[in-house]
CSV table of C-alpha atoms in Angstrom, one decimal:
chain,number,residue,atom,x,y,z
A,1,UNK,CA,-5.6,-34.2,-13.6
A,2,UNK,CA,-2.4,-32.5,-14.8
A,3,UNK,CA,-3.3,-29.0,-15.9
A,4,UNK,CA,-0.6,-26.6,-17.2
A,5,UNK,CA,-0.3,-23.2,-15.7
A,6,UNK,CA,-0.1,-20.3,-18.1
A,7,UNK,CA,3.3,-18.9,-18.6
A,8,UNK,CA,4.2,-16.0,-16.3
A,9,UNK,CA,7.1,-13.6,-16.5
A,10,UNK,CA,9.6,-12.9,-13.7
A,11,UNK,CA,8.5,-9.2,-13.7
A,12,UNK,CA,4.9,-10.2,-13.2
A,13,UNK,CA,5.8,-12.5,-10.3
A,14,UNK,CA,8.0,-9.7,-8.7
A,15,UNK,CA,5.1,-7.2,-9.1
A,16,UNK,CA,2.7,-9.6,-7.4
A,17,UNK,CA,5.2,-10.3,-4.6
A,18,UNK,CA,5.6,-6.5,-4.0
A,19,UNK,CA,1.8,-6.1,-3.9
A,20,UNK,CA,1.5,-8.9,-1.4
A,21,UNK,CA,4.2,-7.4,0.8
A,22,UNK,CA,2.6,-4.0,0.5
A,23,UNK,CA,-0.7,-5.2,1.8
A,24,UNK,CA,0.8,-7.6,4.3
A,25,UNK,CA,0.1,-5.4,7.4
A,26,UNK,CA,-3.4,-4.7,8.7
A,27,UNK,CA,-2.7,-1.0,9.1
A,28,UNK,CA,-1.8,-0.7,5.4
A,29,UNK,CA,-5.0,-2.5,4.5
A,30,UNK,CA,-6.9,0.0,6.7
A,31,UNK,CA,-5.1,2.9,5.0
A,32,UNK,CA,-6.0,1.6,1.6
A,33,UNK,CA,-9.6,1.3,2.7
A,34,UNK,CA,-9.6,5.0,3.8
A,35,UNK,CA,-7.9,6.1,0.6
A,36,UNK,CA,-10.4,4.2,-1.6
A,37,UNK,CA,-12.9,7.0,-1.2
A,38,UNK,CA,-10.9,10.1,-0.4
A,39,UNK,CA,-7.4,11.6,-0.5
A,40,UNK,CA,-5.5,12.3,2.7
A,41,UNK,CA,-2.2,13.7,3.6
A,42,UNK,CA,0.3,11.9,5.8
A,43,UNK,CA,-0.6,14.0,8.9
A,44,UNK,CA,-4.3,13.5,8.3
A,45,UNK,CA,-3.7,9.7,8.1
A,46,UNK,CA,-1.6,9.9,11.3
A,47,UNK,CA,-4.6,11.5,13.1
A,48,UNK,CA,-7.1,9.0,11.7
A,49,UNK,CA,-5.0,6.0,12.7
A,50,UNK,CA,-3.3,7.4,15.8
A,51,UNK,CA,0.1,6.7,14.3
A,52,UNK,CA,3.3,8.7,14.4
A,53,UNK,CA,4.4,10.4,11.2
A,54,UNK,CA,7.6,8.4,10.5
A,55,UNK,CA,5.6,5.1,10.9
A,56,UNK,CA,2.9,6.3,8.5
A,57,UNK,CA,5.4,7.6,6.0
A,58,UNK,CA,7.0,4.1,6.0
A,59,UNK,CA,3.7,2.4,5.4
A,60,UNK,CA,2.9,4.8,2.6
A,61,UNK,CA,6.3,4.2,1.1
A,62,UNK,CA,5.8,0.4,1.1
A,63,UNK,CA,2.3,0.9,-0.5
A,64,UNK,CA,3.7,3.2,-3.1
A,65,UNK,CA,6.5,0.8,-3.9
A,66,UNK,CA,3.9,-2.0,-4.3
A,67,UNK,CA,2.0,0.2,-6.7
A,68,UNK,CA,-1.1,0.3,-4.4
A,69,UNK,CA,-1.0,4.1,-4.0
A,70,UNK,CA,0.4,7.1,-5.8
A,71,UNK,CA,2.0,10.1,-4.2
A,72,UNK,CA,1.7,13.8,-4.8
A,73,UNK,CA,3.2,16.9,-3.2
A,74,UNK,CA,1.1,19.8,-2.1
């Protein structure tokens, strides 16, 4: 069976690749799970996951770049 795939744009593929990269670490998946039901600041997430602030900021930056989370300043 030779089924044709629907056309896809380069932008769509790049977005999907970014999302896959963004969720490619188990800690980032756990962070997404926590943020699904509540909003937390970086330091709160550091406490929850026993992670240093620079590492958590990096993970959040990757998730934001992937479009998985949004940021806000308070």
